[in-house]
Amino acid sequence: LLTDSNLSDQERRKIHDWERALLQDIKESAVDLADLQSDKFDRATDDLDALYQGVCYPREGNLDGLCLDELDSAVGRQAGLLSGTDITKASELITASGNAYVNNSEFDWEALGNAVCRFGMMDTKVVKKEKKKPRRVLQDKNAQETQPSVYTAKKEDIQDAQARRLGILETAIKRESGQRVSFFDVVLDSSSFEQTVENLFDASFLVHNGSLGIGLDDTTGLPFLEKREDAVKDQASSGQCILSITPAQWEGLVDSQFTMLILTFFALLAAPSSAASVGRILHFSDVHLNISESFPAADNARIPIRYFQDAPLPLLESALLYAKEHVVADPELFLYTGDHAAHGLFTDEYIAKTVETNVHAMENYYPPKGQEGRLEATAIIGNADGNPDYHMEVTDPETESNPSIELISEVWEDSLTAANMDLLNRRGYLSYALDGKLHVITLNTVPYSPSHLPDTSKNPDPFGQFAWLDKTLAELQSAGKFAYIAGHVAPIVDSYGGNPQWHSKYIVKYKNIVGKYADVIKAQFFGHVHSVEFRVPVTSLDGPTGEDDTFQLLPMYITGSISPLFGNNPSFMVWDYDTETYEVLDYAVYASNIAESEPQLDWKLLFRASEAYGLKSLSLTELSSFVHRVEQNVSLVESYYWNMKARSPNARPCKDAVCYAKTLCTLKWWTTKGQYLACVDTAQTLIADTDSASVSPVDVVAAASGSSATDNKFAMNDVMMTIGATALATAVAVVCVALTVLMLRRAGVLINRSQYDTVATL
């Protein structure tokens, strides 16, 4: 309100001491002050002027006035004692005014005025005011006295004001297409400092009573406001803080905001005119829910969260709550890519109850809305959802429902249409319409796995799924529509040892289909391997590999898991896509480090692909360019490997040539294990041969992994050896599992939860 006087507190105290001394001197020198022959009065006023020349604060201004008043009163009291007929005093008055008037020069009115004030007020004739008699008014004796009403703020008025403030904030949040809004966007008024202060008060009030939450953005470090749900509001602790802002700070913020507006304006001018809004997909996978076999909720809550064990219910609910409150409250699609049940041998009842509990937990936070709103796609069956693991009867979908699927499908009766429910029970795969132009196709991938029981690898098309997929994509193509494909087990070789996750012949058949519809398929989402990965088609990197050159394969994306069974950090992903073209633009990975978060999990954004890998989008061109950059950059290899494990403290450091080679070869979408191992073996041999040369391991890996058409073709003996070894291992595994299950069922013995936890820990 007042300009700073630039005086220290010590200097101001000196002024107050001088003022008290001057005031005392005025009181004691009243006679001298009234004496026209003395300059005491002039010196006193000059001292006052000098003392308070730099008055800036109300306190000093008040003291200045008190001194002047005391000076005037002292002179007036002394002047009142003088006789108005005293000729001596009159002559003194004339003398004080100077002789200039007598000498025909300009009259010194200032000198006269200073002298006259010492004689006090002039005598005046007192005019007495006529007193008016009050008019008597007869009062009504029967009238009742009423007490004036006292205004008190009603609770409803306070609630209305609060609702108005919250309404303004909700509008801002919707405009930002998110769950939070910038703190400065809400409170900063570029045209008024006073309004900014009022906005600060409103915002702090809403934060104080729990209606709003305030925090710092992980990416920008700037404060944000977000609306709190009632449940969260009740749990929020009430606190106080001091918000301070000066006019200079306000001007600096306004200038910064204006600069950002200018930069944004030019960025929009430079951006393509076809830029569209961004949709979001929330992607969970591989919870492997670890619940008590006795099923009580209290027992489920007591299961601890540990690395190398499957996820208990509190871990899943913690991830869902964080996603709902801090990441995306209302995604266009909630996607779950399978494996609801924990690893182990359980009863049919336990498997069904686990799937039901897992789906209901997700629906509590993200309820399905069908075509009226957000789409839920959780009806994807994983290998762990069978009993035993990887078990699923392959039946004729034209004549009967599938008993393995019906065992767990009841939980989706309320969220699926009758037609889709029948399709799920008979075949295990579905097609949803996300909107008028985009469909989500979910696949039943369990029968394609080399671990599938019973062995149906001789079946060219289990459940007729390949024929259905080809037909569905062709129909979408003719209608000018697009598709996202999702499933549990990806048609790849894994990053652990290059083991094929589908039979190679099924991978080839899948590629033959999707390669024809590159203009329809916009993304492929899978899970299963508990690792954040993607695959880039080899043809896009090194030319043809013997398959039809006219096919255009697209990148494939694999998400991490909620289950920390393999020592990984529990994680989930959010995909950004263009709502006009449906191209996938970016993905973000959120995770929690269990070891550092006891007893409470600490979820946070780990990385965004665009920032971590320098990608403009997730297009084939961008990802192919990234693979080539990885071949020349050791730090990118290590970064990708570290992110695959969701930055778990249990991940082995990737510092040697073998890890470099495996990580780089994992980026490519191979069909067989032999192709993958050939890439890794060649790289290791080259590194060993050049160990003493001044060549970095990654340079050698780049040379080794750049396979040509000839390198990518299997020699016949490699093919036969791989097929033979795979067949033998599969046969032995099938026989062992079948005999074990048969013996356990006959004996009525099943592994209990405590035994399973011990085995999982080991």
Tab-separated table of C-alpha atoms in Angstrom, residues 4-270:
chain	number	residue	atom	x	y	z
A	4	ASP	CA	9.195	1.607	1.241
A	5	SER	CA	11.041	4.452	3.020
A	6	ASN	CA	14.368	2.647	2.660
A	7	LEU	CA	14.964	3.343	6.393
A	8	SER	CA	16.134	0.661	8.737
A	9	ASP	CA	14.342	-0.068	11.994
A	10	GLN	CA	17.243	1.557	13.899
A	11	GLU	CA	16.927	4.770	11.871
A	12	ARG	CA	13.171	4.883	12.464
A	13	ARG	CA	13.716	4.487	16.235
A	14	LYS	CA	16.086	7.476	16.170
A	15	ILE	CA	13.381	9.566	14.460
A	16	HIS	CA	10.894	8.624	17.190
A	17	ASP	CA	13.429	9.632	19.904
A	18	TRP	CA	14.052	13.018	18.236
A	19	GLU	CA	10.297	13.555	17.925
A	20	ARG	CA	9.733	13.011	21.656
A	21	ALA	CA	12.545	15.430	22.545
A	22	LEU	CA	11.157	18.104	20.180
A	23	LEU	CA	7.632	17.660	21.549
A	24	GLN	CA	8.875	18.169	25.113
A	25	ASP	CA	10.790	21.283	24.063
A	26	ILE	CA	7.630	22.751	22.464
A	27	LYS	CA	5.647	22.224	25.678
A	28	GLU	CA	8.353	23.876	27.797
A	29	SER	CA	8.950	26.882	25.463
A	30	ALA	CA	5.414	28.137	24.840
A	31	VAL	CA	6.285	31.727	25.944
A	32	ASP	CA	9.293	31.976	23.667
A	33	LEU	CA	7.318	30.539	20.762
A	34	ALA	CA	4.728	33.349	21.031
A	35	ASP	CA	7.362	36.048	21.264
A	36	LEU	CA	7.546	37.885	17.959
A	37	GLN	CA	11.090	38.923	18.736
A	38	SER	CA	12.174	35.292	18.976
A	39	ASP	CA	12.833	32.914	16.094
A	40	LYS	CA	11.979	29.932	18.298
A	41	PHE	CA	8.741	29.310	16.399
A	42	ASP	CA	10.455	29.309	13.003
A	43	ARG	CA	13.213	27.011	14.200
A	44	ALA	CA	10.656	24.599	15.710
A	45	THR	CA	8.703	24.347	12.456
A	46	ASP	CA	11.928	23.938	10.460
A	47	ASP	CA	12.990	21.113	12.786
A	48	LEU	CA	9.633	19.406	12.261
A	49	ASP	CA	9.883	19.728	8.480
A	50	ALA	CA	13.398	18.286	8.474
A	51	LEU	CA	12.457	15.480	10.846
A	52	TYR	CA	9.487	14.260	8.825
A	53	GLN	CA	10.561	15.185	5.323
A	54	GLY	CA	10.568	11.531	4.202
A	55	VAL	CA	7.307	10.441	5.822
A	56	CYS	CA	6.193	7.142	4.196
A	57	TYR	CA	4.416	5.202	6.931
A	58	PRO	CA	1.165	6.091	8.733
A	59	ARG	CA	2.853	6.008	12.148
A	60	GLU	CA	5.372	8.739	11.292
A	61	GLY	CA	2.660	10.802	9.612
A	62	ASN	CA	0.581	10.636	12.780
A	63	LEU	CA	3.524	11.756	14.937
A	64	ASP	CA	4.172	14.692	12.583
A	65	GLY	CA	0.575	15.820	13.007
A	66	LEU	CA	0.764	15.528	16.794
A	67	CYS	CA	3.844	17.748	16.911
A	68	LEU	CA	2.255	20.410	14.701
A	69	ASP	CA	-0.899	20.326	16.836
A	70	GLU	CA	1.090	20.712	20.037
A	71	LEU	CA	3.073	23.600	18.522
A	72	ASP	CA	-0.129	25.372	17.484
A	73	SER	CA	-1.777	24.792	20.866
A	74	ALA	CA	1.244	26.101	22.815
A	75	VAL	CA	1.388	29.311	20.778
A	76	GLY	CA	-2.383	29.742	20.954
A	77	ARG	CA	-2.451	29.390	24.741
A	78	GLN	CA	0.253	32.003	25.133
A	79	ALA	CA	-1.307	34.367	22.571
A	80	GLY	CA	-4.631	34.221	24.408
A	81	LEU	CA	-2.975	35.878	27.384
A	82	LEU	CA	-2.077	38.920	25.314
A	83	SER	CA	-4.384	42.002	25.234
A	84	GLY	CA	-5.909	42.792	21.886
A	85	THR	CA	-5.406	46.564	22.641
A	86	ASP	CA	-1.736	46.194	23.325
A	87	ILE	CA	-0.224	48.780	20.935
A	88	THR	CA	3.204	47.291	21.486
A	89	LYS	CA	2.114	43.951	20.142
A	90	ALA	CA	0.425	45.564	17.156
A	91	SER	CA	3.561	47.419	16.297
A	92	GLU	CA	5.511	44.215	16.629
A	93	LEU	CA	3.087	42.600	14.207
A	94	ILE	CA	3.623	45.362	11.667
A	95	THR	CA	7.357	45.123	12.131
A	96	ALA	CA	7.228	41.358	11.645
A	97	SER	CA	5.483	41.802	8.302
A	98	GLY	CA	8.456	43.854	7.104
A	99	ASN	CA	8.782	47.354	5.757
A	100	ALA	CA	8.381	46.312	2.144
A	101	TYR	CA	4.791	47.631	1.969
A	102	VAL	CA	5.896	51.079	3.210
A	103	ASN	CA	8.666	51.164	0.639
A	104	ASN	CA	6.142	50.490	-2.209
A	105	SER	CA	7.508	47.012	-2.819
A	106	GLU	CA	5.697	43.622	-2.749
A	107	PHE	CA	4.028	42.874	0.579
A	108	ASP	CA	5.362	39.803	2.437
A	109	TRP	CA	2.092	37.992	3.157
A	110	GLU	CA	3.894	34.812	4.250
A	111	ALA	CA	5.706	36.668	7.032
A	112	LEU	CA	2.421	38.261	8.147
A	113	GLY	CA	0.640	34.933	8.220
A	114	ASN	CA	3.363	33.269	10.270
A	115	ALA	CA	3.204	36.110	12.800
A	116	VAL	CA	-0.611	36.396	13.035
A	117	CYS	CA	-1.079	32.761	13.989
A	118	ARG	CA	0.724	33.430	17.245
A	119	PHE	CA	-2.104	35.698	18.495
A	120	GLY	CA	-4.755	33.009	18.343
A	121	MET	CA	-8.280	33.209	16.883
A	122	MET	CA	-9.943	36.574	16.242
A	123	ASP	CA	-12.905	37.557	18.373
A	124	THR	CA	-16.264	36.794	16.771
A	125	LYS	CA	-19.834	37.437	17.744
A	126	VAL	CA	-21.372	34.275	19.078
A	127	VAL	CA	-24.599	33.324	17.369
A	128	LYS	CA	-26.691	31.146	19.572
A	129	LYS	CA	-28.624	28.417	17.844
A	130	GLU	CA	-32.313	28.307	18.495
A	131	LYS	CA	-33.207	25.193	20.324
A	132	LYS	CA	-36.046	23.246	18.788
A	133	LYS	CA	-38.390	21.467	21.058
A	134	PRO	CA	-38.771	17.819	20.147
A	135	ARG	CA	-42.113	16.955	18.652
A	136	ARG	CA	-43.995	14.487	20.717
A	137	VAL	CA	-45.336	11.501	18.857
A	138	LEU	CA	-48.006	9.337	20.345
A	139	GLN	CA	-46.903	5.742	20.441
A	140	ASP	CA	-49.152	2.763	19.936
A	141	LYS	CA	-49.230	1.058	23.296
A	142	ASN	CA	-50.303	-2.193	21.667
A	143	ALA	CA	-47.397	-2.261	19.215
A	144	GLN	CA	-44.872	-5.070	19.734
A	145	GLU	CA	-41.209	-4.259	19.879
A	146	THR	CA	-39.026	-6.123	17.388
A	147	GLN	CA	-35.312	-6.603	17.694
A	148	PRO	CA	-33.301	-5.644	14.585
A	149	SER	CA	-32.215	-8.751	12.696
A	150	VAL	CA	-28.556	-9.666	12.861
A	151	TYR	CA	-27.120	-11.008	9.598
A	152	THR	CA	-25.284	-14.272	9.903
A	153	ALA	CA	-23.846	-16.129	6.951
A	154	LYS	CA	-25.950	-19.191	6.247
A	155	LYS	CA	-24.334	-22.539	5.689
A	156	GLU	CA	-26.158	-22.710	2.369
A	157	ASP	CA	-24.630	-19.382	1.273
A	158	ILE	CA	-21.139	-20.603	2.116
A	159	GLN	CA	-21.758	-23.851	0.255
A	160	ASP	CA	-23.091	-21.933	-2.759
A	161	ALA	CA	-19.984	-19.742	-2.839
A	162	GLN	CA	-17.779	-22.805	-2.553
A	163	ALA	CA	-19.716	-24.578	-5.291
A	164	ARG	CA	-19.321	-21.519	-7.518
A	165	ARG	CA	-15.558	-21.539	-7.016
A	166	LEU	CA	-15.381	-25.288	-7.646
A	167	GLY	CA	-17.504	-24.866	-10.751
A	168	ILE	CA	-15.015	-22.386	-12.174
A	169	LEU	CA	-12.195	-24.823	-11.471
A	170	GLU	CA	-14.051	-27.767	-13.036
A	171	THR	CA	-14.595	-25.717	-16.170
A	172	ALA	CA	-10.876	-24.995	-16.323
A	173	ILE	CA	-10.039	-28.683	-15.817
A	174	LYS	CA	-12.408	-29.791	-18.566
A	175	ARG	CA	-10.910	-27.180	-20.859
A	176	GLU	CA	-7.486	-28.688	-20.179
A	177	SER	CA	-8.842	-32.218	-20.929
A	178	GLY	CA	-7.387	-33.622	-17.733
A	179	GLN	CA	-7.870	-34.068	-14.022
A	180	ARG	CA	-5.708	-31.124	-12.998
A	181	VAL	CA	-5.064	-27.526	-14.008
A	182	SER	CA	-2.097	-25.200	-13.627
A	183	PHE	CA	-2.134	-23.247	-10.371
A	184	PHE	CA	-1.081	-20.060	-12.164
A	185	ASP	CA	-3.783	-20.457	-14.814
A	186	VAL	CA	-6.368	-20.375	-12.020
A	187	VAL	CA	-5.088	-17.581	-9.766
A	188	LEU	CA	-3.105	-15.253	-12.046
A	189	ASP	CA	-5.084	-12.296	-13.445
A	190	SER	CA	-2.835	-10.461	-15.894
A	191	SER	CA	-4.937	-7.278	-15.731
A	192	SER	CA	-5.355	-6.878	-11.971
A	193	PHE	CA	-3.037	-7.426	-9.021
A	194	GLU	CA	-5.992	-7.077	-6.625
A	195	GLN	CA	-7.968	-9.801	-8.443
A	196	THR	CA	-4.921	-12.083	-8.336
A	197	VAL	CA	-4.775	-11.655	-4.546
A	198	GLU	CA	-8.491	-12.488	-4.310
A	199	ASN	CA	-8.002	-15.571	-6.494
A	200	LEU	CA	-5.166	-16.690	-4.225
A	201	PHE	CA	-7.512	-16.398	-1.270
A	202	ASP	CA	-10.230	-18.425	-3.010
A	203	ALA	CA	-7.799	-21.157	-4.055
A	204	SER	CA	-6.203	-21.383	-0.609
A	205	PHE	CA	-9.646	-21.628	0.999
A	206	LEU	CA	-10.610	-24.562	-1.220
A	207	VAL	CA	-7.276	-26.273	-0.561
A	208	HIS	CA	-7.656	-25.734	3.173
A	209	ASN	CA	-11.095	-27.326	3.412
A	210	GLY	CA	-10.051	-30.311	1.279
A	211	SER	CA	-12.073	-29.539	-1.854
A	212	LEU	CA	-8.889	-29.083	-3.879
A	213	GLY	CA	-5.543	-30.802	-3.826
A	214	ILE	CA	-2.313	-29.011	-4.661
A	215	GLY	CA	0.935	-30.571	-5.834
A	216	LEU	CA	3.912	-30.258	-8.150
A	217	ASP	CA	3.893	-31.678	-11.665
A	218	ASP	CA	6.480	-34.462	-12.112
A	219	THR	CA	7.484	-33.168	-15.533
A	220	THR	CA	7.439	-29.358	-15.246
A	221	GLY	CA	7.911	-28.925	-11.500
A	222	LEU	CA	5.131	-26.291	-11.493
A	223	PRO	CA	2.218	-26.325	-9.013
A	224	PHE	CA	-1.176	-27.673	-10.065
A	225	LEU	CA	-4.673	-27.837	-8.592
A	226	GLU	CA	-6.960	-30.841	-8.831
A	227	LYS	CA	-10.449	-31.577	-7.601
A	228	ARG	CA	-10.681	-34.117	-4.806
A	229	GLU	CA	-13.384	-36.736	-4.651
A	230	ASP	CA	-15.426	-36.887	-1.456
A	231	ALA	CA	-13.674	-40.048	-0.269
A	232	VAL	CA	-10.266	-38.500	-0.749
A	233	LYS	CA	-11.415	-35.174	0.702
A	234	ASP	CA	-12.411	-36.857	3.963
A	235	GLN	CA	-8.981	-38.457	4.265
A	236	ALA	CA	-7.067	-35.251	3.458
A	237	SER	CA	-5.395	-33.560	6.402
A	238	SER	CA	-6.294	-29.920	6.990
A	239	GLY	CA	-3.328	-27.567	7.081
A	240	GLN	CA	-2.342	-23.961	6.664
A	241	CYS	CA	0.296	-22.176	4.658
A	242	ILE	CA	1.263	-18.593	3.841
A	243	LEU	CA	1.010	-17.365	0.273
A	244	SER	CA	2.882	-14.127	-0.405
A	245	ILE	CA	2.987	-12.049	-3.565
A	246	THR	CA	4.203	-8.521	-4.232
A	247	PRO	CA	3.306	-6.255	-7.153
A	248	ALA	CA	6.796	-6.803	-8.563
A	249	GLN	CA	6.391	-10.598	-8.391
A	250	TRP	CA	2.957	-10.340	-9.991
A	251	GLU	CA	4.374	-8.295	-12.868
A	252	GLY	CA	7.114	-10.900	-13.355
A	253	LEU	CA	4.550	-13.716	-13.515
A	254	VAL	CA	2.425	-11.775	-15.988
A	255	ASP	CA	5.462	-11.154	-18.195
A	256	SER	CA	6.353	-14.872	-18.064
A	257	GLN	CA	2.802	-15.867	-18.942
A	258	PHE	CA	2.772	-13.434	-21.861
A	259	THR	CA	6.076	-14.852	-23.114
A	260	MET	CA	4.648	-18.387	-22.973
A	261	LEU	CA	1.561	-17.264	-24.875
A	262	ILE	CA	3.744	-15.777	-27.610
A	263	LEU	CA	5.830	-18.964	-27.841
A	264	THR	CA	2.683	-21.098	-27.925
A	265	PHE	CA	1.210	-18.898	-30.638
A	266	PHE	CA	4.241	-19.331	-32.897
A	267	ALA	CA	4.363	-23.056	-32.101
A	268	LEU	CA	0.759	-23.380	-33.235
A	269	LEU	CA	1.562	-21.480	-36.413
A	270	ALA	CA	4.414	-23.882	-37.116
